[in-house]
Amino acid sequence: MSRRTSVDYDWDESDVRVRANKKGSRPRTRQRPDYDDAVTGRVVTVDRGRYTAVVAEDTQDERLVTAVRAKSLRRTPIVAGDMVGLVGDTSGAPDTLARLVMLQERSTLLRRSADDTDPVERVVVANADQLVIVVAAADPTPRTGFIDRSLAAAYDAGIEPLLCITKTDLSDPTWLIEHYRELDLTVLTSAGQAVSAGQVQAAGGVHTAQDSPTPESAQTDDSLPLEPGMVETLREHLDGKVSTMLGHSGVGKSTLVNALTGADRATGGVNAVTGRGRHTSSSALALRVPDTGPGTWIIDTPGVRSFGLAHVDPDRIVESFDDLGEAIAQCPKGCTHGADAPGCALDAWVEQGKAGAAGAARLESLRRLLGSGRDDELSEKLLGS
């Protein structure tokens, strides 16, 4: 039997075979599933494409579920603290895998960029109520630039900030607290004392950990002393809130988390050559805080060496400086607030002492964040100076 050729064959549409595009094709229908049966969970950690979420929170059926992200969310960043919808096997049994199909609306979103010129923003945590900014009084040296950046990011996200100073047995942090005297900022030291930054003198000064013996149970492998009173005071500030720890490597974030939660997060010291901390936490992790009310979570984040604010509008950065805010209303329209800005009211405000003893340093920090300060800001930015 001879083979039929295209010359004597009557072709029609039924002979056409269209191959699907390997890079994606149109959906067969515009009707997308609504996932009414999705189970709500809180993401506690993300590890190499696997999302661990707690479902049925604060009930007897509470459990951890591991899930993968649906294709429709592949371009949506999902981080610790996010509330998500899960379908599939949500039993939480070993070797089971659910599918993460929905991301609920976020109440807050803490973001950062690699530097002030990087247009790509990185989501740190979601739905946090409080940002605990952790710095060390020494080893590594505290940097007000990093604190100012963190405060600006917290203000932009609508998150309440709290400053926690560790290693006060190595150096007296009074100068650091004085720097933020004019702000409505609660400061907690590892001596176990919580004061408002504006009430340092009324609190009778700052006591270091050397004033009272530190029990062996509060010591850690990296010799960071924690006064039990400080841990309990911090626990009170965390009660009923979702809080996230933020700070450079080596300042004691994971040590605080271990003391508060009983977890065993890896801790590390500071490099003696560079003066920088060693990265020990590789991913953000949300943990419950015992002896607190429902809804109390603390999120330990990896140490950061830069905290860019490219995603924050300059006006929002200015508004985060409460001690200089009133003067901004007296600036001419369109004022850049730079050192050479004509008619800027900030200089006169500081000279009159209305911004407090640290007013000049605060103004300099503001202008660095706005990109109008010293020329060496670029080289110092990586350390948060």
Short mmCIF file of C-alpha atoms in Angstrom, two decimals:
data_model
loop_
_atom_site.label_atom_id
_atom_site.label_comp_id
_atom_site.label_asym_id
_atom_site.label_seq_id
_atom_site.Cartn_x
_atom_site.Cartn_y
_atom_site.Cartn_z
CA MET A 1 0.00 0.00 0.00
CA SER A 2 1.48 3.32 -1.05
CA ARG A 3 1.99 6.05 1.55
CA ARG A 4 -0.36 9.02 1.28
CA THR A 5 1.43 12.30 0.51
CA SER A 6 0.46 15.91 1.13
CA VAL A 7 -0.23 16.30 -2.56
CA ASP A 8 -3.26 14.02 -2.65
CA TYR A 9 -4.47 14.55 0.95
CA ASP A 10 -7.29 16.91 1.82
CA TRP A 11 -6.09 18.87 4.88
CA ASP A 12 -8.48 20.54 7.38
CA GLU A 13 -8.42 22.09 10.85
CA SER A 14 -8.68 18.73 12.61
CA ASP A 15 -5.22 17.81 11.37
CA VAL A 16 -3.59 20.71 13.21
CA ARG A 17 -1.92 19.86 16.49
CA VAL A 18 -0.89 22.86 18.61
CA ARG A 19 1.70 22.13 21.27
CA ALA A 20 1.34 23.86 24.61
CA ASN A 21 3.82 26.62 25.32
CA LYS A 22 6.42 25.27 27.73
CA LYS A 23 6.69 28.69 29.41
CA GLY A 24 3.00 28.85 30.17
CA SER A 25 -0.34 28.94 28.39
CA ARG A 26 -3.68 30.57 28.85
CA PRO A 27 -5.89 29.00 31.49
CA ARG A 28 -8.64 26.84 30.09
CA THR A 29 -11.20 28.91 32.00
CA ARG A 30 -11.41 32.29 33.65
CA GLN A 31 -13.16 30.76 36.62
CA ARG A 32 -10.55 30.39 39.32
CA PRO A 33 -11.13 28.37 42.48
CA ASP A 34 -12.23 30.40 45.51
CA TYR A 35 -10.76 27.96 48.05
CA ASP A 36 -13.66 28.28 50.51
CA ASP A 37 -12.36 25.20 52.29
CA ALA A 38 -8.86 26.64 52.84
CA VAL A 39 -7.51 26.39 56.38
CA THR A 40 -6.00 29.55 57.85
CA GLY A 41 -2.46 29.34 59.20
CA ARG A 42 0.30 31.60 60.44
CA VAL A 43 3.67 31.19 58.71
CA VAL A 44 6.36 30.58 61.33
CA THR A 45 9.36 29.96 59.07
CA VAL A 46 10.39 29.57 55.44
CA ASP A 47 13.12 27.15 54.40
CA ARG A 48 14.11 26.41 50.78
CA GLY A 49 10.64 26.66 49.30
CA ARG A 50 8.90 24.96 52.22
CA TYR A 51 6.53 27.01 54.35
CA THR A 52 5.79 25.90 57.90
CA ALA A 53 2.56 27.29 59.31
CA VAL A 54 0.65 26.80 62.55
CA VAL A 55 -3.07 26.12 62.07
CA ALA A 56 -5.93 25.99 64.58
CA GLU A 57 -3.92 28.39 66.73
CA ASP A 58 -4.69 28.41 70.47
CA THR A 59 -6.94 25.34 70.23
CA GLN A 60 -6.55 21.69 71.17
CA ASP A 61 -6.20 20.87 67.47
CA GLU A 62 -3.23 23.22 66.97
CA ARG A 63 -0.58 21.72 64.69
CA LEU A 64 2.27 22.57 62.32
CA VAL A 65 1.70 22.09 58.61
CA THR A 66 4.36 22.11 55.89
CA ALA A 67 3.27 23.52 52.53
CA VAL A 68 4.50 24.57 49.11
CA ARG A 69 3.43 27.78 47.41
CA ALA A 70 0.88 27.64 44.61
CA LYS A 71 1.93 28.73 41.14
CA SER A 72 -0.39 31.76 41.32
CA LEU A 73 1.68 33.11 44.25
CA ARG A 74 5.12 32.43 42.80
CA ARG A 75 5.87 36.16 42.47
CA THR A 76 4.45 37.07 45.89
CA PRO A 77 6.94 37.11 48.79
CA ILE A 78 5.64 35.17 51.77
CA VAL A 79 7.47 35.59 55.08
CA ALA A 80 7.23 34.73 58.76
CA GLY A 81 4.14 36.29 60.29
CA ASP A 82 1.98 36.05 57.17
CA MET A 83 -1.55 34.67 57.52
CA VAL A 84 -2.21 32.26 54.65
CA GLY A 85 -4.79 29.82 53.32
CA LEU A 86 -3.84 26.14 53.01
CA VAL A 87 -5.52 23.32 51.09
CA GLY A 88 -4.74 19.67 50.53
CA ASP A 89 -3.33 17.55 53.33
CA THR A 90 -3.36 19.89 56.33
CA SER A 91 -3.20 17.13 58.92
CA GLY A 92 0.38 18.00 59.82
CA ALA A 93 1.34 14.32 59.81
CA PRO A 94 4.95 13.41 58.95
CA ASP A 95 5.82 13.40 55.24
CA THR A 96 2.64 15.28 54.27
CA LEU A 97 2.59 18.42 52.17
CA ALA A 98 -0.17 21.00 51.84
CA ARG A 99 -0.53 23.73 49.24
CA LEU A 100 -0.39 27.43 50.13
CA VAL A 101 -3.00 29.09 47.90
CA MET A 102 -3.96 32.40 49.55
CA LEU A 103 -2.26 35.31 51.27
CA GLN A 104 -4.49 37.27 53.62
CA GLU A 105 -4.32 41.05 53.91
CA ARG A 106 -1.40 42.20 56.03
CA SER A 107 -1.84 44.61 58.92
CA THR A 108 1.82 45.70 58.82
CA LEU A 109 4.81 44.94 56.62
CA LEU A 110 8.42 45.57 57.64
CA ARG A 111 10.64 46.06 54.58
CA ARG A 112 14.19 46.96 53.79
CA SER A 113 16.45 47.33 50.77
CA ALA A 114 20.08 46.28 50.38
CA ASP A 115 21.12 49.94 50.33
CA ASP A 116 19.60 53.36 49.76
CA THR A 117 19.97 53.10 45.97
CA ASP A 118 18.62 49.58 45.52
CA PRO A 119 15.06 49.74 44.11
CA VAL A 120 14.37 46.12 45.10
CA GLU A 121 12.69 45.89 48.47
CA ARG A 122 13.02 42.86 50.73
CA VAL A 123 10.18 41.89 53.01
CA VAL A 124 11.45 41.12 56.53
CA VAL A 125 8.32 40.14 58.48
CA ALA A 126 4.57 40.64 58.21
CA ASN A 127 1.80 41.46 60.69
CA ALA A 128 4.20 42.53 63.46
CA ASP A 129 2.91 44.84 66.20
CA GLN A 130 6.28 45.69 67.74
CA LEU A 131 9.86 46.02 66.53
CA VAL A 132 12.50 45.22 69.15
CA ILE A 133 15.71 46.92 67.98
CA VAL A 134 18.57 45.07 69.65
CA VAL A 135 21.99 46.71 69.96
CA ALA A 136 24.98 45.98 72.20
CA ALA A 137 26.56 48.59 74.44
CA ALA A 138 29.90 47.27 73.16
CA ASP A 139 31.32 44.43 71.08
CA PRO A 140 30.01 45.29 68.51
CA THR A 141 29.88 49.04 69.00
CA PRO A 142 26.34 50.46 68.79
CA ARG A 143 25.64 52.63 65.76
CA THR A 144 22.97 55.31 65.96
CA GLY A 145 22.62 55.28 62.18
CA PHE A 146 21.30 51.73 62.25
CA ILE A 147 18.89 52.60 65.07
CA ASP A 148 17.63 55.64 63.16
CA ARG A 149 17.09 53.54 60.05
CA SER A 150 15.18 50.93 62.04
CA LEU A 151 13.02 53.62 63.66
CA ALA A 152 12.24 55.12 60.25
CA ALA A 153 11.29 51.70 58.86
CA ALA A 154 9.10 50.96 61.90
CA TYR A 155 7.38 54.34 61.61
CA ASP A 156 6.74 53.79 57.90
CA ALA A 157 5.27 50.34 58.59
CA GLY A 158 3.12 51.46 61.52
CA ILE A 159 5.00 49.25 63.99
CA GLU A 160 5.76 50.32 67.58
CA PRO A 161 9.55 50.37 68.23
CA LEU A 162 11.36 49.34 71.40
CA LEU A 163 15.11 49.72 71.94
CA CYS A 164 16.89 46.90 73.77
CA ILE A 165 20.54 47.40 74.79
CA THR A 166 22.55 44.29 75.70
CA LYS A 167 26.06 43.79 77.11
CA THR A 168 25.80 46.73 79.48
CA ASP A 169 28.42 45.04 81.66
CA LEU A 170 31.00 45.96 79.00
CA SER A 171 30.11 49.63 78.60
CA ASP A 172 27.79 52.22 80.13
CA PRO A 173 25.01 52.95 77.58
CA THR A 174 23.94 56.26 79.13
CA TRP A 175 25.23 58.24 76.15
CA LEU A 176 23.13 56.12 73.79
CA ILE A 177 19.97 56.60 75.84
CA GLU A 178 20.67 60.34 76.06
CA HIS A 179 20.88 60.45 72.27
CA TYR A 180 17.18 59.50 72.10
CA ARG A 181 16.05 61.50 75.14
CA GLU A 182 13.59 63.64 73.15
CA LEU A 183 11.82 60.63 71.62
CA ASP A 184 8.87 58.74 72.99
CA LEU A 185 10.92 55.55 72.92
CA THR A 186 11.06 52.85 75.57
CA VAL A 187 14.60 51.66 76.26
CA LEU A 188 15.38 48.34 77.94
CA THR A 189 18.87 47.44 79.11
CA SER A 190 20.37 44.10 80.08
CA ALA A 191 20.53 45.42 83.64
CA GLY A 192 16.81 44.74 83.81
CA GLN A 193 15.60 48.34 83.69
CA ALA A 194 12.99 49.69 81.29
CA VAL A 195 12.77 53.46 81.00
CA SER A 196 11.58 55.99 78.52
CA ALA A 197 14.39 57.60 76.57
CA GLY A 198 13.07 60.93 77.77
CA GLN A 199 13.17 59.95 81.47
CA VAL A 200 16.76 58.85 81.93
CA GLN A 201 17.55 61.28 84.74
CA ALA A 202 14.28 60.60 86.54
CA ALA A 203 15.07 56.90 86.48
CA GLY A 204 18.24 57.54 88.45
CA GLY A 205 20.70 56.55 85.73
CA VAL A 206 21.41 53.24 84.11
CA HIS A 207 22.64 50.30 86.14
CA THR A 208 24.89 47.76 84.47
CA ALA A 209 24.83 44.01 84.90
CA GLN A 210 27.82 44.37 87.22
CA ASP A 211 25.60 45.93 89.88
CA SER A 212 24.03 42.56 90.65
CA PRO A 213 25.42 39.05 90.24
CA THR A 214 24.30 37.19 87.16
CA PRO A 215 23.29 33.59 87.88
CA GLU A 216 24.92 30.84 85.87
CA SER A 217 21.56 29.89 84.42
CA ALA A 218 21.46 33.20 82.60
CA GLN A 219 24.91 32.78 81.04
CA THR A 220 25.30 31.51 77.49
CA ASP A 221 28.06 30.02 75.44
CA ASP A 222 29.08 33.40 74.08
CA SER A 223 29.25 34.88 77.61
CA LEU A 224 26.40 37.33 77.13
CA PRO A 225 25.05 38.04 80.66
CA LEU A 226 21.30 38.42 80.97
CA GLU A 227 19.81 39.72 84.19
CA PRO A 228 16.61 37.74 84.87
CA GLY A 229 14.75 40.97 85.59
CA MET A 230 15.51 42.18 82.07
CA VAL A 231 14.07 39.02 80.53
CA GLU A 232 10.88 39.31 82.58
CA THR A 233 10.50 43.02 81.76
CA LEU A 234 10.88 42.27 78.07
CA ARG A 235 8.35 39.45 78.39
CA GLU A 236 5.84 41.97 79.76
CA HIS A 237 6.39 44.23 76.74
CA LEU A 238 5.87 41.27 74.40
CA ASP A 239 2.66 40.03 76.04
CA GLY A 240 -0.23 39.85 73.58
CA LYS A 241 1.80 41.17 70.63
CA VAL A 242 3.62 39.84 67.61
CA SER A 243 7.14 41.21 68.00
CA THR A 244 10.18 40.90 65.79
CA MET A 245 13.85 41.13 66.78
CA LEU A 246 16.11 43.21 64.57
CA GLY A 247 19.81 43.91 64.95
CA HIS A 248 23.34 43.25 63.76
CA SER A 249 24.88 39.81 64.18
CA GLY A 250 26.49 39.28 67.57
CA VAL A 251 24.32 41.64 69.63
CA GLY A 252 22.40 38.85 71.36
CA LYS A 253 19.06 38.55 69.54
CA SER A 254 19.03 34.75 69.53
CA THR A 255 20.25 34.68 73.13
CA LEU A 256 17.27 36.80 74.17
CA VAL A 257 14.92 34.58 72.16
CA ASN A 258 16.32 31.47 73.85
CA ALA A 259 15.86 33.02 77.29
CA LEU A 260 12.29 34.06 76.51
CA THR A 261 11.08 30.93 74.76
CA GLY A 262 13.32 28.11 75.96
CA ALA A 263 14.38 27.47 72.37
CA ASP A 264 17.86 26.46 71.31
CA ARG A 265 18.65 28.94 68.57
CA ALA A 266 22.34 29.01 67.62
CA THR A 267 24.31 31.87 69.20
CA GLY A 268 27.68 33.32 68.31
CA GLY A 269 30.20 35.94 69.33
CA VAL A 270 31.96 38.76 67.51
CA ASN A 271 34.92 38.47 65.14
CA ALA A 272 37.93 39.91 66.97
CA VAL A 273 39.45 41.21 63.72
CA THR A 274 36.48 42.87 62.02
CA GLY A 275 34.45 43.70 65.11
CA ARG A 276 31.38 42.28 63.40
CA GLY A 277 29.11 39.52 64.60
CA ARG A 278 28.98 36.12 62.98
CA HIS A 279 25.76 35.06 61.26
CA THR A 280 24.14 32.25 63.25
CA SER A 281 20.43 32.52 62.30
CA SER A 282 19.90 31.76 58.62
CA SER A 283 16.15 32.36 58.43
CA ALA A 284 13.40 34.14 60.34
CA LEU A 285 11.59 31.99 62.89
CA ALA A 286 8.42 32.78 64.86
CA LEU A 287 8.19 31.29 68.35
CA ARG A 288 5.64 31.38 71.13
CA VAL A 289 6.55 33.11 74.38
CA PRO A 290 5.60 31.01 77.42
CA ASP A 291 3.73 32.54 80.37
CA THR A 292 2.06 35.15 78.16
CA GLY A 293 -1.40 35.66 76.74
CA PRO A 294 -2.78 34.32 73.45
CA GLY A 295 -1.34 35.80 70.30
CA THR A 296 2.12 36.40 71.77
CA TRP A 297 4.82 35.62 69.22
CA ILE A 298 8.42 36.65 68.83
CA ILE A 299 10.14 36.48 65.44
CA ASP A 300 13.91 36.09 65.45
CA THR A 301 15.45 37.41 62.23
CA PRO A 302 18.95 36.85 60.81
CA GLY A 303 21.48 39.54 61.66
CA VAL A 304 21.66 42.39 59.14
CA ARG A 305 24.67 44.46 58.13
CA SER A 306 22.76 46.99 56.05
CA PHE A 307 19.27 48.39 56.32
CA GLY A 308 18.46 50.45 53.25
CA LEU A 309 15.49 52.79 53.10
CA ALA A 310 15.14 53.14 49.32
CA HIS A 311 11.49 52.04 49.61
CA VAL A 312 10.60 54.73 52.18
CA ASP A 313 9.42 58.14 51.01
CA PRO A 314 11.80 60.93 52.21
CA ASP A 315 8.92 62.74 53.92
CA ARG A 316 8.21 59.61 55.96
CA ILE A 317 11.84 59.49 57.04
CA VAL A 318 11.66 63.10 58.23
CA GLU A 319 8.43 62.41 60.14
CA SER A 320 10.12 59.57 62.04
CA PHE A 321 12.38 62.13 63.81
CA ASP A 322 9.92 63.31 66.46
CA ASP A 323 12.39 65.71 68.06
CA LEU A 324 12.76 67.60 64.76
CA GLY A 325 9.21 67.24 63.49
CA GLU A 326 7.85 70.56 64.74
CA ALA A 327 10.56 72.51 62.96
CA ILE A 328 9.72 70.91 59.63
CA ALA A 329 6.41 72.80 59.57
CA GLN A 330 8.41 76.05 59.45
CA CYS A 331 10.46 75.00 56.41
CA PRO A 332 9.60 76.48 53.01
CA LYS A 333 7.57 74.38 50.58
CA GLY A 334 9.70 71.84 48.76
CA CYS A 335 12.55 72.07 51.29
CA THR A 336 15.01 69.20 51.00
CA HIS A 337 16.18 69.68 54.61
CA GLY A 338 19.77 69.43 53.44
CA ALA A 339 22.67 71.37 54.94
CA ASP A 340 22.59 73.78 51.99
CA ALA A 341 18.80 74.00 51.69
CA PRO A 342 17.78 77.71 51.66
CA GLY A 343 15.48 78.66 54.52
CA CYS A 344 15.56 75.25 56.22
CA ALA A 345 14.30 75.71 59.78
CA LEU A 346 16.07 72.65 61.19
CA ASP A 347 19.39 74.40 61.83
CA ALA A 348 17.80 77.22 63.84
CA TRP A 349 15.68 74.70 65.75
CA VAL A 350 18.77 72.77 66.83
CA GLU A 351 20.79 75.91 67.64
CA GLN A 352 18.02 77.08 69.97
CA GLY A 353 18.30 73.79 71.86
CA LYS A 354 14.74 72.70 71.08
CA ALA A 355 15.91 69.27 69.91
CA GLY A 356 17.82 68.56 73.13
CA ALA A 357 21.50 68.04 73.79
CA ALA A 358 21.77 65.49 71.00
CA GLY A 359 19.98 67.70 68.48
CA ALA A 360 23.03 68.36 66.30
CA ALA A 361 23.86 64.66 66.05
CA ARG A 362 20.24 63.81 65.33
CA LEU A 363 20.08 66.39 62.55
CA GLU A 364 23.28 65.04 61.05
CA SER A 365 21.83 61.53 61.11
CA LEU A 366 18.64 62.72 59.44
CA ARG A 367 20.57 64.38 56.65
CA ARG A 368 22.65 61.25 56.11
CA LEU A 369 19.48 59.21 55.71
CA LEU A 370 18.15 61.75 53.23
CA GLY A 371 21.35 61.46 51.21
CA SER A 372 22.44 65.04 51.81
CA GLY A 373 25.02 64.51 54.51
CA ARG A 374 28.70 63.73 54.44
CA ASP A 375 30.46 62.25 51.41
CA ASP A 376 31.65 59.23 53.33
CA GLU A 377 28.12 58.01 54.04
CA LEU A 378 28.35 55.42 51.27
CA SER A 379 31.37 53.74 52.81
CA GLU A 380 29.85 53.73 56.29
CA LYS A 381 26.37 52.64 55.28
CA LEU A 382 27.11 48.94 55.34
CA LEU A 383 27.73 49.13 59.05
CA GLY A 384 24.72 51.32 59.66
CA SER A 385 26.76 54.32 60.82
#
